[in-house]
Short mmCIF file of C-alpha atoms and ligand atoms in Angstrom, two decimals:
data_model
loop_
_atom_site.label_atom_id
_atom_site.label_comp_id
_atom_site.label_asym_id
_atom_site.label_seq_id
_atom_site.Cartn_x
_atom_site.Cartn_y
_atom_site.Cartn_z
CA UNK A 15 58.75 105.75 97.45
CA UNK A 16 61.42 103.79 96.56
CA UNK A 17 62.11 100.03 96.79
CA UNK A 18 64.91 98.32 96.29
CA UNK A 19 64.53 94.65 94.69
CA UNK A 20 67.29 91.76 94.56
CA UNK A 21 67.58 87.99 93.84
CA UNK A 22 70.25 85.16 94.16
CA UNK A 23 69.48 82.82 91.04
CA UNK A 24 67.58 80.43 93.09
CA UNK A 25 64.43 83.31 92.72
CA UNK A 26 65.07 84.99 89.52
CA UNK A 27 61.64 84.19 88.08
CA UNK A 28 59.85 85.41 92.12
CA UNK A 29 61.66 88.63 90.93
CA UNK A 30 59.95 89.09 87.98
CA UNK A 31 56.04 88.13 89.83
CA UNK A 32 56.74 90.60 92.75
CA UNK A 33 57.96 93.08 89.95
CA UNK A 34 55.04 92.52 88.46
CA UNK A 35 52.79 93.02 91.28
CA UNK A 36 54.46 96.32 92.49
CA UNK A 37 53.96 98.06 89.07
CA UNK A 38 50.38 97.99 90.53
CA UNK A 39 51.55 100.77 93.43
CA UNK A 40 51.69 103.83 91.04
CA UNK A 41 53.36 105.51 94.76
CA UNK A 42 56.11 102.84 94.41
CA UNK A 43 59.48 103.42 92.62
CA UNK A 44 61.49 100.29 91.72
CA UNK A 45 65.28 99.55 91.79
CA UNK A 46 66.02 96.50 90.83
CA UNK A 47 69.67 95.54 91.42
CA UNK A 48 70.08 92.19 89.74
CA UNK A 49 70.91 89.12 89.10
CA UNK A 50 69.33 89.39 85.89
CA UNK A 51 70.01 85.81 84.61
CA UNK A 52 70.75 82.25 85.72
CA UNK A 53 74.24 82.39 86.45
CA UNK A 54 75.05 81.02 90.03
CA UNK A 55 75.92 84.65 92.44
CA UNK A 56 76.00 84.45 96.07
CA UNK A 57 73.10 85.53 97.86
CA UNK A 58 75.06 87.94 100.73
CA UNK A 59 76.07 90.24 97.73
CA UNK A 60 72.51 90.80 96.34
CA UNK A 61 71.51 91.32 100.51
CA UNK A 62 74.13 93.96 100.54
CA UNK A 63 73.11 95.54 97.59
CA UNK A 64 69.62 95.98 98.35
CA UNK A 65 70.51 97.11 102.43
CA UNK A 66 73.20 99.60 100.76
CA UNK A 67 70.09 101.05 98.94
CA UNK A 68 68.33 101.54 102.13
CA UNK A 69 71.03 102.79 105.11
CA UNK A 70 72.39 105.35 102.25
CA UNK A 71 68.60 106.58 102.46
CA UNK A 72 68.48 106.10 99.04
CA UNK A 73 65.46 103.62 99.17
CA UNK A 74 63.31 103.52 101.86
CA UNK A 75 62.18 99.85 101.50
CA UNK A 76 63.20 96.58 99.91
CA UNK A 77 62.66 93.28 98.76
CA UNK A 78 65.65 90.27 98.41
CA UNK A 79 65.00 87.03 97.26
CA UNK A 80 67.05 83.74 97.38
CA UNK A 81 66.25 79.86 96.82
CA UNK A 82 64.71 79.51 100.16
CA UNK A 83 64.90 82.93 101.75
CA UNK A 84 66.67 81.55 104.22
CA UNK A 85 70.42 82.87 103.37
CA UNK A 86 69.40 85.74 102.61
CA UNK A 87 67.79 87.58 105.05
CA UNK A 88 70.26 85.74 108.05
CA UNK A 89 72.49 88.56 105.52
CA UNK A 90 70.32 91.34 105.30
CA UNK A 91 70.14 90.81 109.20
CA UNK A 92 73.85 91.37 109.52
CA UNK A 93 73.26 95.02 108.43
CA UNK A 94 72.71 97.80 110.47
CA UNK A 95 69.29 99.69 110.40
CA UNK A 96 68.30 96.66 108.55
CA UNK A 97 64.99 94.72 110.01
CA UNK A 98 64.47 91.82 107.03
CA UNK A 99 61.78 89.36 107.95
CA UNK A 100 61.95 86.31 105.99
CA UNK A 101 57.68 85.86 105.52
CA UNK A 102 56.78 83.04 103.62
CA UNK A 103 53.06 83.71 104.86
CA UNK A 104 50.41 87.04 104.66
CA UNK A 105 50.11 86.66 108.31
CA UNK A 106 53.65 87.17 109.09
CA UNK A 107 53.45 89.19 106.21
CA UNK A 108 51.22 91.37 108.31
CA UNK A 109 52.60 91.74 111.30
CA UNK A 110 56.33 92.14 110.47
CA UNK A 111 55.34 96.00 109.64
CA UNK A 112 52.70 96.32 112.18
CA UNK A 113 54.84 94.80 115.20
CA UNK A 114 58.81 95.40 113.80
CA UNK A 115 58.43 98.01 111.15
CA UNK A 116 60.61 95.24 109.32
CA UNK A 117 62.15 97.35 106.28
CA UNK A 118 63.09 94.59 104.17
CA UNK A 119 60.75 91.31 102.90
CA UNK A 120 62.25 88.14 102.26
CA UNK A 121 60.98 85.20 100.35
CA UNK A 122 62.08 81.64 98.68
CA UNK A 123 62.46 81.60 95.01
CA UNK A 124 62.08 77.80 95.57
CA UNK A 125 59.51 77.81 98.48
CA UNK A 126 56.76 79.93 97.47
CA UNK A 127 54.78 79.45 94.77
CA UNK A 128 53.26 82.45 92.71
CA UNK A 129 50.14 82.98 93.67
CA UNK A 130 50.69 83.03 98.37
CA UNK A 131 54.12 85.44 97.08
CA UNK A 132 51.70 87.95 95.41
CA UNK A 133 49.28 87.77 97.92
CA UNK A 134 52.71 88.37 101.08
CA UNK A 135 53.78 91.01 98.91
CA UNK A 136 50.45 93.12 98.88
CA UNK A 137 50.16 92.31 102.43
CA UNK A 138 53.56 93.26 103.20
CA UNK A 139 53.44 96.60 101.11
CA UNK A 140 49.47 98.03 102.03
CA UNK A 141 49.92 97.25 106.33
CA UNK A 142 51.49 100.08 108.39
CA UNK A 143 53.75 100.09 111.70
CA UNK A 144 51.40 100.56 114.37
CA UNK A 145 53.86 102.46 115.44
CA UNK A 146 52.65 102.23 119.12
CA UNK A 147 55.21 102.53 122.81
CA UNK A 148 55.43 98.80 122.99
CA UNK A 149 56.45 98.39 119.17
CA UNK A 150 58.97 100.66 119.44
CA UNK A 151 60.17 99.98 122.99
CA UNK A 152 60.76 96.57 121.48
CA UNK A 153 62.56 98.14 118.24
CA UNK A 154 64.37 100.32 120.03
CA UNK A 155 66.17 96.99 122.04
CA UNK A 156 66.76 95.45 118.87
CA UNK A 157 68.89 98.58 117.83
CA UNK A 158 70.24 98.12 121.33
CA UNK A 159 71.66 95.12 120.25
CA UNK A 160 73.10 95.99 116.56
CA UNK A 161 74.56 98.65 119.14
CA UNK A 162 76.96 96.59 121.39
C1 RB5 B 1451 71.64 78.80 96.30
O1 RB5 B 1451 71.43 77.48 95.62
C2 RB5 B 1451 70.86 78.60 97.32
O2 RB5 B 1451 71.61 78.31 98.32
C3 RB5 B 1451 69.99 80.38 97.76
O3 RB5 B 1451 69.29 80.40 97.09
C4 RB5 B 1451 69.52 80.30 99.01
O4 RB5 B 1451 68.70 79.00 98.91
C5 RB5 B 1451 70.15 80.09 99.99
O5 RB5 B 1451 69.48 80.53 101.45
#
């Protein structure tokens, strides 16, 4: 399974921490689209790069990071087919997979400590979508909103 990750300058350290967690999963192949330094970049550009990998089918999942996680999650959710969940706790991370079938996880490098971020990533990766009628119906309604 392929996962694309990207961050702006506000979360480059968190990106490395997250990649170390992802390395625990032999089935996950990580594609890192940057940024790779502390030079300021615009988070919508990173969201676009990560999400293009998902909407093209080249990656199944994405992780997007910025200072707060807010800007990059807003940008990602403008892209058709993306269900990006900003998660700063394990409970939300689990529910975003179980209920919302989130295909992108967002976190804030200036919000989360590395320990909590590691737990959030593990929870997000390991929680399957419930795939029940109720949640599929609601996700279908999200897709209908996108298509209006
Ligand atoms: C960049 O300074 C900062 O605005 C960005 O990382 C993020 O927090 C935006 O939502």
